[in-house]
Amino acid sequence: MKMKSYICRTFLFCFLLAGISCNNEVEPLFVMELDADFVIPPGLNSFDTHYFIIRDVPTRITNYLGTGFDKDVIAEILPNRAELNARFSSIDWAIIQEVVIHAIPQSNPSSSTEIFYQTRINLNNVKELKLFGSLPNVKDILLEDRMTLEVRLNFRRTTPIEIETRLTMNFVVNGAK
């Protein structure tokens, strides 16, 4: 009888815990999908960090807000996920050791915020390079019409060919909690 009572209490505790944690989750207002293209030239070495500056990347915020949202209801915009893909060639992204992406607002070019990164890339057979979102709220940057992106790449080995690259980014837009 004690065992049955213990199981019932444990089940009830887990059920209550699951219910409490589900209630704190925020439903996003919408998701912003952005992309930017850049070219990685052949022959880049594995000793340096290589910087690629992509200027005037449109945030398309007016298009998103045109769906019935006002800037005032947005509490935070969080980087969710991103991906690097070769546009016209088949490339093994294992040549890259580390990727870090920073966003720079048009209104303050001296400010830079990390938005995506990847430091654990497999050693071979990587057809698309998935990046993790960093933690900061980038509302101030993405509520502007345009931003600058800084892509920092560290390579494991020399780049074999010119790689026309597309960076696809996903941001979650949340309202007040």
Short mmCIF file of N, CA and C in Angstrom, two decimals:
data_model
loop_
_atom_site.label_atom_id
_atom_site.label_comp_id
_atom_site.label_asym_id
_atom_site.label_seq_id
_atom_site.Cartn_x
_atom_site.Cartn_y
_atom_site.Cartn_z
N MET A 1 0.82 -1.19 0.00
CA MET A 1 0.00 0.00 0.00
C MET A 1 0.87 1.26 0.00
N LYS A 2 2.00 1.24 0.73
CA LYS A 2 2.90 2.40 0.75
C LYS A 2 3.48 2.66 -0.62
N MET A 3 3.81 1.61 -1.35
CA MET A 3 4.39 1.75 -2.67
C MET A 3 3.39 2.42 -3.62
N LYS A 4 2.13 2.02 -3.56
CA LYS A 4 1.10 2.61 -4.41
C LYS A 4 0.92 4.09 -4.07
N SER A 5 0.93 4.43 -2.81
CA SER A 5 0.80 5.81 -2.38
C SER A 5 2.00 6.64 -2.86
N TYR A 6 3.19 6.08 -2.77
CA TYR A 6 4.40 6.75 -3.20
C TYR A 6 4.35 7.02 -4.71
N ILE A 7 3.92 6.05 -5.49
CA ILE A 7 3.81 6.20 -6.94
C ILE A 7 2.79 7.28 -7.28
N CYS A 8 1.66 7.27 -6.60
CA CYS A 8 0.62 8.28 -6.85
C CYS A 8 1.12 9.68 -6.53
N ARG A 9 1.81 9.86 -5.40
CA ARG A 9 2.34 11.17 -5.05
C ARG A 9 3.41 11.63 -6.05
N THR A 10 4.27 10.71 -6.47
CA THR A 10 5.30 11.05 -7.45
C THR A 10 4.67 11.47 -8.77
N PHE A 11 3.67 10.73 -9.22
CA PHE A 11 2.97 11.06 -10.46
C PHE A 11 2.31 12.43 -10.34
N LEU A 12 1.64 12.69 -9.23
CA LEU A 12 0.98 13.97 -9.02
C LEU A 12 1.98 15.12 -9.01
N PHE A 13 3.12 14.92 -8.35
CA PHE A 13 4.17 15.94 -8.30
C PHE A 13 4.69 16.24 -9.71
N CYS A 14 4.97 15.21 -10.50
CA CYS A 14 5.46 15.40 -11.87
C CYS A 14 4.42 16.11 -12.72
N PHE A 15 3.15 15.76 -12.55
CA PHE A 15 2.07 16.39 -13.31
C PHE A 15 1.97 17.87 -12.97
N LEU A 16 2.04 18.22 -11.69
CA LEU A 16 1.99 19.62 -11.28
C LEU A 16 3.20 20.40 -11.79
N LEU A 17 4.36 19.78 -11.72
CA LEU A 17 5.58 20.42 -12.19
C LEU A 17 5.50 20.69 -13.70
N ALA A 18 4.99 19.74 -14.45
CA ALA A 18 4.84 19.93 -15.90
C ALA A 18 3.83 21.03 -16.19
N GLY A 19 2.77 21.09 -15.46
CA GLY A 19 1.75 22.12 -15.66
C GLY A 19 2.27 23.50 -15.35
N ILE A 20 3.06 23.64 -14.31
CA ILE A 20 3.63 24.94 -13.95
C ILE A 20 4.61 25.41 -15.01
N SER A 21 5.47 24.52 -15.49
CA SER A 21 6.47 24.94 -16.47
C SER A 21 5.84 25.29 -17.81
N CYS A 22 4.73 24.66 -18.18
CA CYS A 22 4.08 24.97 -19.46
C CYS A 22 3.41 26.33 -19.43
N ASN A 23 2.94 26.76 -18.28
CA ASN A 23 2.23 28.03 -18.20
C ASN A 23 3.15 29.23 -18.35
N ASN A 24 4.46 29.07 -18.13
CA ASN A 24 5.39 30.19 -18.20
C ASN A 24 5.91 30.43 -19.61
N GLU A 25 5.57 29.57 -20.55
CA GLU A 25 6.07 29.69 -21.90
C GLU A 25 5.34 30.81 -22.64
N VAL A 26 6.10 31.63 -23.35
CA VAL A 26 5.55 32.77 -24.07
C VAL A 26 5.28 32.36 -25.51
N GLU A 27 4.11 32.70 -26.00
CA GLU A 27 3.78 32.46 -27.40
C GLU A 27 4.35 33.60 -28.23
N PRO A 28 5.19 33.31 -29.24
CA PRO A 28 5.77 34.39 -30.04
C PRO A 28 4.71 35.14 -30.83
N LEU A 29 4.95 36.43 -31.03
CA LEU A 29 4.07 37.23 -31.88
C LEU A 29 4.22 36.80 -33.34
N PHE A 30 5.48 36.67 -33.77
CA PHE A 30 5.79 36.19 -35.11
C PHE A 30 7.27 35.83 -35.17
N VAL A 31 7.67 35.24 -36.28
CA VAL A 31 9.06 34.84 -36.50
C VAL A 31 9.58 35.60 -37.71
N MET A 32 10.75 36.20 -37.55
CA MET A 32 11.39 36.93 -38.65
C MET A 32 12.37 36.01 -39.36
N GLU A 33 12.24 35.88 -40.67
CA GLU A 33 13.16 35.11 -41.49
C GLU A 33 13.95 36.09 -42.34
N LEU A 34 15.27 36.10 -42.19
CA LEU A 34 16.13 37.00 -42.95
C LEU A 34 17.24 36.20 -43.60
N ASP A 35 17.78 36.72 -44.70
CA ASP A 35 18.94 36.07 -45.30
C ASP A 35 19.88 37.11 -45.87
N ALA A 36 21.10 36.68 -46.07
CA ALA A 36 22.15 37.54 -46.62
C ALA A 36 23.15 36.66 -47.37
N ASP A 37 23.69 37.18 -48.45
CA ASP A 37 24.64 36.44 -49.27
C ASP A 37 26.02 37.08 -49.17
N PHE A 38 27.05 36.24 -49.22
CA PHE A 38 28.43 36.71 -49.27
C PHE A 38 29.27 35.64 -49.94
N VAL A 39 30.49 36.00 -50.33
CA VAL A 39 31.37 35.09 -51.04
C VAL A 39 32.61 34.82 -50.19
N ILE A 40 32.93 33.53 -50.04
CA ILE A 40 34.16 33.12 -49.37
C ILE A 40 35.17 32.81 -50.47
N PRO A 41 36.26 33.56 -50.56
CA PRO A 41 37.22 33.34 -51.65
C PRO A 41 38.07 32.08 -51.41
N PRO A 42 38.66 31.55 -52.48
CA PRO A 42 39.54 30.39 -52.32
C PRO A 42 40.87 30.81 -51.69
N GLY A 43 41.53 29.86 -51.05
CA GLY A 43 42.88 30.08 -50.54
C GLY A 43 42.98 30.74 -49.18
N LEU A 44 41.86 30.87 -48.44
CA LEU A 44 41.95 31.46 -47.09
C LEU A 44 42.62 30.45 -46.14
N ASN A 45 43.52 30.95 -45.31
CA ASN A 45 44.32 30.06 -44.45
C ASN A 45 43.58 29.67 -43.18
N SER A 46 44.18 28.76 -42.44
CA SER A 46 43.60 28.27 -41.19
C SER A 46 44.23 28.92 -39.96
N PHE A 47 45.06 29.95 -40.16
CA PHE A 47 45.74 30.59 -39.04
C PHE A 47 45.01 31.83 -38.53
N ASP A 48 44.29 32.50 -39.41
CA ASP A 48 43.65 33.77 -39.07
C ASP A 48 42.15 33.62 -38.93
N THR A 49 41.54 34.58 -38.26
CA THR A 49 40.09 34.72 -38.28
C THR A 49 39.77 35.61 -39.47
N HIS A 50 38.85 35.15 -40.33
CA HIS A 50 38.50 35.89 -41.54
C HIS A 50 37.15 36.58 -41.32
N TYR A 51 37.10 37.87 -41.63
CA TYR A 51 35.91 38.70 -41.40
C TYR A 51 35.24 39.00 -42.73
N PHE A 52 33.92 38.83 -42.76
CA PHE A 52 33.12 39.17 -43.93
C PHE A 52 32.05 40.15 -43.46
N ILE A 53 32.08 41.35 -44.01
CA ILE A 53 31.13 42.40 -43.64
C ILE A 53 30.04 42.44 -44.70
N ILE A 54 28.80 42.28 -44.27
CA ILE A 54 27.65 42.34 -45.17
C ILE A 54 26.84 43.57 -44.77
N ARG A 55 26.88 44.60 -45.60
CA ARG A 55 26.24 45.87 -45.29
C ARG A 55 24.81 45.93 -45.83
N ASP A 56 24.02 46.78 -45.21
CA ASP A 56 22.65 47.07 -45.67
C ASP A 56 21.78 45.83 -45.81
N VAL A 57 21.81 44.97 -44.82
CA VAL A 57 20.93 43.80 -44.82
C VAL A 57 19.55 44.26 -44.37
N PRO A 58 18.53 44.10 -45.22
CA PRO A 58 17.19 44.57 -44.83
C PRO A 58 16.58 43.68 -43.75
N THR A 59 16.01 44.31 -42.75
CA THR A 59 15.32 43.54 -41.69
C THR A 59 13.87 43.26 -42.06
N ARG A 60 13.33 44.03 -42.99
CA ARG A 60 11.93 43.91 -43.44
C ARG A 60 10.94 44.07 -42.28
N ILE A 61 11.33 44.85 -41.27
CA ILE A 61 10.49 45.01 -40.08
C ILE A 61 9.14 45.65 -40.43
N THR A 62 9.12 46.57 -41.39
CA THR A 62 7.84 47.18 -41.75
C THR A 62 6.88 46.16 -42.36
N ASN A 63 7.40 45.19 -43.09
CA ASN A 63 6.54 44.12 -43.62
C ASN A 63 5.95 43.29 -42.49
N TYR A 64 6.77 42.96 -41.49
CA TYR A 64 6.28 42.16 -40.37
C TYR A 64 5.28 42.93 -39.52
N LEU A 65 5.56 44.21 -39.30
CA LEU A 65 4.65 45.02 -38.49
C LEU A 65 3.35 45.31 -39.24
N GLY A 66 3.40 45.26 -40.56
CA GLY A 66 2.21 45.48 -41.35
C GLY A 66 1.15 44.41 -41.17
N THR A 67 1.51 43.32 -40.48
CA THR A 67 0.56 42.23 -40.25
C THR A 67 -0.29 42.47 -39.01
N GLY A 68 -0.35 43.71 -38.54
CA GLY A 68 -1.22 44.03 -37.40
C GLY A 68 -0.50 44.22 -36.08
N PHE A 69 0.80 44.40 -36.11
CA PHE A 69 1.56 44.59 -34.88
C PHE A 69 2.16 45.99 -34.85
N ASP A 70 2.29 46.52 -33.64
CA ASP A 70 2.91 47.82 -33.42
C ASP A 70 4.25 47.57 -32.74
N LYS A 71 5.24 48.43 -32.98
CA LYS A 71 6.55 48.28 -32.34
C LYS A 71 6.45 48.26 -30.82
N ASP A 72 5.45 48.93 -30.27
CA ASP A 72 5.31 49.03 -28.82
C ASP A 72 4.95 47.69 -28.16
N VAL A 73 4.34 46.77 -28.89
CA VAL A 73 3.95 45.48 -28.29
C VAL A 73 5.11 44.50 -28.28
N ILE A 74 6.20 44.81 -28.97
CA ILE A 74 7.36 43.92 -29.03
C ILE A 74 8.22 44.13 -27.79
N ALA A 75 8.38 43.07 -27.02
CA ALA A 75 9.21 43.13 -25.81
C ALA A 75 10.65 42.72 -26.12
N GLU A 76 10.80 41.70 -26.97
CA GLU A 76 12.15 41.21 -27.27
C GLU A 76 12.17 40.52 -28.63
N ILE A 77 13.33 40.56 -29.26
CA ILE A 77 13.58 39.81 -30.49
C ILE A 77 14.83 38.99 -30.21
N LEU A 78 14.67 37.66 -30.28
CA LEU A 78 15.75 36.75 -29.91
C LEU A 78 16.25 35.95 -31.11
N PRO A 79 17.58 35.86 -31.28
CA PRO A 79 18.12 34.99 -32.32
C PRO A 79 17.73 33.54 -32.01
N ASN A 80 17.20 32.84 -32.98
CA ASN A 80 16.75 31.48 -32.76
C ASN A 80 17.69 30.46 -33.40
N ARG A 81 17.79 30.51 -34.71
CA ARG A 81 18.70 29.59 -35.41
C ARG A 81 19.11 30.21 -36.74
N ALA A 82 20.19 29.69 -37.28
CA ALA A 82 20.69 30.17 -38.57
C ALA A 82 21.38 29.01 -39.28
N GLU A 83 21.66 29.23 -40.54
CA GLU A 83 22.26 28.17 -41.34
C GLU A 83 23.10 28.79 -42.45
N LEU A 84 24.25 28.20 -42.73
CA LEU A 84 25.08 28.57 -43.87
C LEU A 84 24.93 27.50 -44.94
N ASN A 85 24.68 27.92 -46.17
CA ASN A 85 24.57 26.99 -47.29
C ASN A 85 25.36 27.52 -48.47
N ALA A 86 25.97 26.60 -49.22
CA ALA A 86 26.62 26.96 -50.47
C ALA A 86 25.53 27.05 -51.53
N ARG A 87 25.51 28.14 -52.25
CA ARG A 87 24.41 28.37 -53.20
C ARG A 87 24.54 27.55 -54.47
N PHE A 88 25.76 27.46 -55.04
CA PHE A 88 25.87 26.84 -56.35
C PHE A 88 26.88 25.69 -56.41
N SER A 89 27.46 25.33 -55.29
CA SER A 89 28.44 24.24 -55.30
C SER A 89 28.19 23.33 -54.11
N SER A 90 28.69 22.14 -54.23
CA SER A 90 28.60 21.19 -53.12
C SER A 90 29.89 21.34 -52.30
N ILE A 91 29.74 21.79 -51.08
CA ILE A 91 30.92 22.03 -50.23
C ILE A 91 30.77 21.27 -48.92
N ASP A 92 31.85 20.77 -48.42
CA ASP A 92 31.86 20.13 -47.11
C ASP A 92 32.24 21.21 -46.09
N TRP A 93 31.25 21.65 -45.30
CA TRP A 93 31.47 22.73 -44.33
C TRP A 93 32.39 22.32 -43.19
N ALA A 94 32.90 21.10 -43.21
CA ALA A 94 33.86 20.67 -42.20
C ALA A 94 35.18 21.44 -42.32
N ILE A 95 35.36 22.19 -43.41
CA ILE A 95 36.57 23.02 -43.53
C ILE A 95 36.56 24.14 -42.50
N ILE A 96 35.37 24.42 -41.93
CA ILE A 96 35.24 25.50 -40.95
C ILE A 96 35.36 24.92 -39.54
N GLN A 97 36.14 25.59 -38.72
CA GLN A 97 36.31 25.19 -37.33
C GLN A 97 35.34 25.94 -36.42
N GLU A 98 35.11 27.21 -36.72
CA GLU A 98 34.27 28.04 -35.85
C GLU A 98 33.64 29.17 -36.66
N VAL A 99 32.37 29.47 -36.33
CA VAL A 99 31.63 30.57 -36.96
C VAL A 99 31.03 31.44 -35.86
N VAL A 100 31.15 32.74 -36.00
CA VAL A 100 30.48 33.69 -35.11
C VAL A 100 29.90 34.79 -35.98
N ILE A 101 28.63 35.13 -35.75
CA ILE A 101 27.96 36.17 -36.51
C ILE A 101 27.57 37.30 -35.56
N HIS A 102 27.92 38.52 -35.92
CA HIS A 102 27.56 39.70 -35.14
C HIS A 102 26.62 40.58 -35.95
N ALA A 103 25.70 41.24 -35.27
CA ALA A 103 24.81 42.23 -35.89
C ALA A 103 25.25 43.61 -35.42
N ILE A 104 25.25 44.55 -36.34
CA ILE A 104 25.67 45.92 -36.05
C ILE A 104 24.54 46.85 -36.49
N PRO A 105 24.02 47.67 -35.57
CA PRO A 105 22.92 48.56 -35.95
C PRO A 105 23.40 49.71 -36.83
N GLN A 106 22.53 50.16 -37.72
CA GLN A 106 22.85 51.30 -38.58
C GLN A 106 23.01 52.58 -37.74
N SER A 107 22.24 52.69 -36.67
CA SER A 107 22.26 53.90 -35.86
C SER A 107 23.51 54.02 -34.99
N ASN A 108 24.20 52.91 -34.75
CA ASN A 108 25.39 52.94 -33.90
C ASN A 108 26.42 51.93 -34.43
N PRO A 109 27.15 52.27 -35.48
CA PRO A 109 28.08 51.33 -36.11
C PRO A 109 29.22 50.86 -35.21
N SER A 110 29.45 51.53 -34.09
CA SER A 110 30.52 51.10 -33.19
C SER A 110 30.06 50.00 -32.23
N SER A 111 28.75 49.71 -32.24
CA SER A 111 28.19 48.67 -31.37
C SER A 111 28.05 47.37 -32.16
N SER A 112 28.36 46.26 -31.51
CA SER A 112 28.28 44.96 -32.16
C SER A 112 27.74 43.93 -31.17
N THR A 113 26.80 43.10 -31.62
CA THR A 113 26.20 42.10 -30.74
C THR A 113 26.27 40.74 -31.42
N GLU A 114 26.79 39.74 -30.69
CA GLU A 114 26.82 38.38 -31.23
C GLU A 114 25.40 37.84 -31.31
N ILE A 115 25.03 37.28 -32.48
CA ILE A 115 23.68 36.74 -32.63
C ILE A 115 23.66 35.24 -32.90
N PHE A 116 24.68 34.71 -33.59
CA PHE A 116 24.73 33.27 -33.88
C PHE A 116 26.17 32.79 -33.77
N TYR A 117 26.32 31.49 -33.50
CA TYR A 117 27.65 30.90 -33.40
C TYR A 117 27.57 29.40 -33.63
N GLN A 118 28.71 28.81 -33.93
CA GLN A 118 28.87 27.36 -33.96
C GLN A 118 30.33 27.04 -33.74
N THR A 119 30.60 26.25 -32.72
CA THR A 119 31.98 25.88 -32.39
C THR A 119 32.20 24.37 -32.41
N ARG A 120 31.14 23.60 -32.62
CA ARG A 120 31.26 22.14 -32.62
C ARG A 120 30.85 21.58 -33.98
N ILE A 121 31.72 21.72 -34.93
CA ILE A 121 31.43 21.29 -36.29
C ILE A 121 32.11 19.94 -36.52
N ASN A 122 31.35 19.01 -37.07
CA ASN A 122 31.91 17.68 -37.36
C ASN A 122 33.12 17.80 -38.27
N LEU A 123 33.95 16.77 -38.27
CA LEU A 123 35.20 16.81 -39.03
C LEU A 123 35.02 16.47 -40.51
N ASN A 124 33.87 15.92 -40.89
CA ASN A 124 33.63 15.65 -42.32
C ASN A 124 32.15 15.47 -42.60
N ASN A 125 31.81 15.58 -43.86
CA ASN A 125 30.45 15.35 -44.36
C ASN A 125 29.40 16.32 -43.78
N VAL A 126 29.72 17.60 -43.75
CA VAL A 126 28.78 18.60 -43.26
C VAL A 126 28.24 19.35 -44.49
N LYS A 127 27.01 19.04 -44.88
CA LYS A 127 26.42 19.63 -46.09
C LYS A 127 25.76 20.98 -45.84
N GLU A 128 25.22 21.18 -44.65
CA GLU A 128 24.67 22.49 -44.27
C GLU A 128 25.12 22.77 -42.85
N LEU A 129 25.54 23.97 -42.63
CA LEU A 129 26.12 24.34 -41.35
C LEU A 129 25.09 25.06 -40.50
N LYS A 130 24.57 24.39 -39.49
CA LYS A 130 23.55 24.96 -38.61
C LYS A 130 24.23 25.72 -37.47
N LEU A 131 23.68 26.90 -37.16
CA LEU A 131 24.24 27.76 -36.12
C LEU A 131 23.24 27.91 -34.99
N PHE A 132 23.76 28.10 -33.80
CA PHE A 132 22.93 28.32 -32.62
C PHE A 132 22.72 29.81 -32.40
N GLY A 133 21.55 30.15 -31.87
CA GLY A 133 21.28 31.54 -31.52
C GLY A 133 21.94 31.90 -30.21
N SER A 134 22.50 33.09 -30.14
CA SER A 134 23.06 33.59 -28.88
C SER A 134 21.92 34.13 -28.02
N LEU A 135 22.21 34.54 -26.82
CA LEU A 135 21.19 34.91 -25.86
C LEU A 135 20.66 36.35 -25.88
N PRO A 136 21.37 37.31 -26.45
CA PRO A 136 20.92 38.70 -26.25
C PRO A 136 19.63 39.04 -27.00
N ASN A 137 18.93 39.99 -26.43
CA ASN A 137 17.76 40.59 -27.05
C ASN A 137 18.27 41.59 -28.08
N VAL A 138 17.93 41.42 -29.36
CA VAL A 138 18.42 42.30 -30.42
C VAL A 138 17.30 43.17 -30.99
N LYS A 139 16.34 43.47 -30.14
CA LYS A 139 15.19 44.29 -30.55
C LYS A 139 15.64 45.63 -31.13
N ASP A 140 16.59 46.29 -30.47
CA ASP A 140 17.03 47.60 -30.92
C ASP A 140 17.65 47.56 -32.32
N ILE A 141 18.28 46.45 -32.69
CA ILE A 141 18.90 46.32 -34.00
C ILE A 141 17.86 45.96 -35.07
N LEU A 142 17.00 45.01 -34.77
CA LEU A 142 16.06 44.52 -35.78
C LEU A 142 14.82 45.39 -35.96
N LEU A 143 14.62 46.37 -35.10
CA LEU A 143 13.53 47.32 -35.34
C LEU A 143 13.95 48.43 -36.29
N GLU A 144 15.23 48.46 -36.67
CA GLU A 144 15.71 49.38 -37.69
C GLU A 144 15.46 48.75 -39.06
N ASP A 145 15.45 49.56 -40.11
CA ASP A 145 15.19 49.07 -41.46
C ASP A 145 16.33 48.20 -42.01
N ARG A 146 17.56 48.53 -41.61
CA ARG A 146 18.72 47.80 -42.11
C ARG A 146 19.73 47.59 -41.00
N MET A 147 20.58 46.58 -41.21
CA MET A 147 21.67 46.31 -40.27
C MET A 147 22.88 45.84 -41.06
N THR A 148 24.00 45.78 -40.39
CA THR A 148 25.22 45.23 -40.96
C THR A 148 25.53 43.93 -40.23
N LEU A 149 25.95 42.93 -40.98
CA LEU A 149 26.35 41.65 -40.37
C LEU A 149 27.86 41.49 -40.51
N GLU A 150 28.46 40.94 -39.48
CA GLU A 150 29.89 40.61 -39.51
C GLU A 150 30.01 39.12 -39.27
N VAL A 151 30.48 38.41 -40.29
CA VAL A 151 30.66 36.96 -40.21
C VAL A 151 32.13 36.69 -39.95
N ARG A 152 32.42 35.99 -38.86
CA ARG A 152 33.80 35.65 -38.50
C ARG A 152 33.97 34.15 -38.68
N LEU A 153 34.94 33.76 -39.50
CA LEU A 153 35.18 32.34 -39.78
C LEU A 153 36.61 31.96 -39.44
N ASN A 154 36.76 30.85 -38.77
CA ASN A 154 38.06 30.21 -38.56
C ASN A 154 38.01 28.87 -39.29
N PHE A 155 39.00 28.63 -40.14
CA PHE A 155 39.01 27.42 -40.95
C PHE A 155 39.94 26.36 -40.38
N ARG A 156 39.60 25.10 -40.65
CA ARG A 156 40.48 23.98 -40.29
C ARG A 156 41.56 23.79 -41.36
N ARG A 157 41.18 24.07 -42.59
CA ARG A 157 42.11 23.93 -43.72
C ARG A 157 41.79 25.02 -44.75
N THR A 158 42.65 25.18 -45.70
CA THR A 158 42.51 26.21 -46.72
C THR A 158 41.24 26.01 -47.54
N THR A 159 40.56 27.11 -47.86
CA THR A 159 39.35 27.01 -48.67
C THR A 159 39.73 26.59 -50.09
N PRO A 160 39.07 25.54 -50.61
CA PRO A 160 39.49 24.99 -51.91
C PRO A 160 38.99 25.77 -53.12
N ILE A 161 37.80 26.37 -53.03
CA ILE A 161 37.19 27.07 -54.16
C ILE A 161 36.47 28.31 -53.65
N GLU A 162 36.00 29.14 -54.57
CA GLU A 162 35.15 30.27 -54.19
C GLU A 162 33.78 29.69 -53.80
N ILE A 163 33.28 30.12 -52.65
CA ILE A 163 32.01 29.58 -52.14
C ILE A 163 31.00 30.72 -52.04
N GLU A 164 30.01 30.71 -52.93
CA GLU A 164 28.92 31.67 -52.82
C GLU A 164 27.99 31.16 -51.73
N THR A 165 27.89 31.94 -50.67
CA THR A 165 27.27 31.48 -49.44
C THR A 165 26.01 32.27 -49.12
N ARG A 166 25.00 31.55 -48.64
CA ARG A 166 23.78 32.20 -48.16
C ARG A 166 23.64 31.91 -46.66
N LEU A 167 23.48 32.99 -45.90
CA LEU A 167 23.22 32.91 -44.47
C LEU A 167 21.72 33.13 -44.29
N THR A 168 21.03 32.12 -43.76
CA THR A 168 19.60 32.21 -43.48
C THR A 168 19.43 32.29 -41.98
N MET A 169 18.70 33.31 -41.51
CA MET A 169 18.55 33.55 -40.07
C MET A 169 17.08 33.56 -39.67
N ASN A 170 16.84 33.16 -38.43
CA ASN A 170 15.49 33.06 -37.89
C ASN A 170 15.50 33.73 -36.51
N PHE A 171 14.59 34.70 -36.30
CA PHE A 171 14.48 35.42 -35.03
C PHE A 171 13.06 35.28 -34.50
N VAL A 172 12.93 35.07 -33.20
CA VAL A 172 11.62 34.97 -32.56
C VAL A 172 11.27 36.31 -31.94
N VAL A 173 10.10 36.83 -32.27
CA VAL A 173 9.64 38.12 -31.76
C VAL A 173 8.57 37.86 -30.69
N ASN A 174 8.86 38.29 -29.46
CA ASN A 174 7.96 38.07 -28.34
C ASN A 174 7.35 39.38 -27.86
N GLY A 175 6.11 39.27 -27.39
CA GLY A 175 5.44 40.40 -26.77
C GLY A 175 5.73 40.40 -25.28
N ALA A 176 5.04 41.25 -24.56
CA ALA A 176 5.20 41.31 -23.11
C ALA A 176 4.73 40.03 -22.48
N LYS A 177 5.40 39.62 -21.42
CA LYS A 177 5.07 38.35 -20.73
C LYS A 177 3.93 38.50 -19.79
#
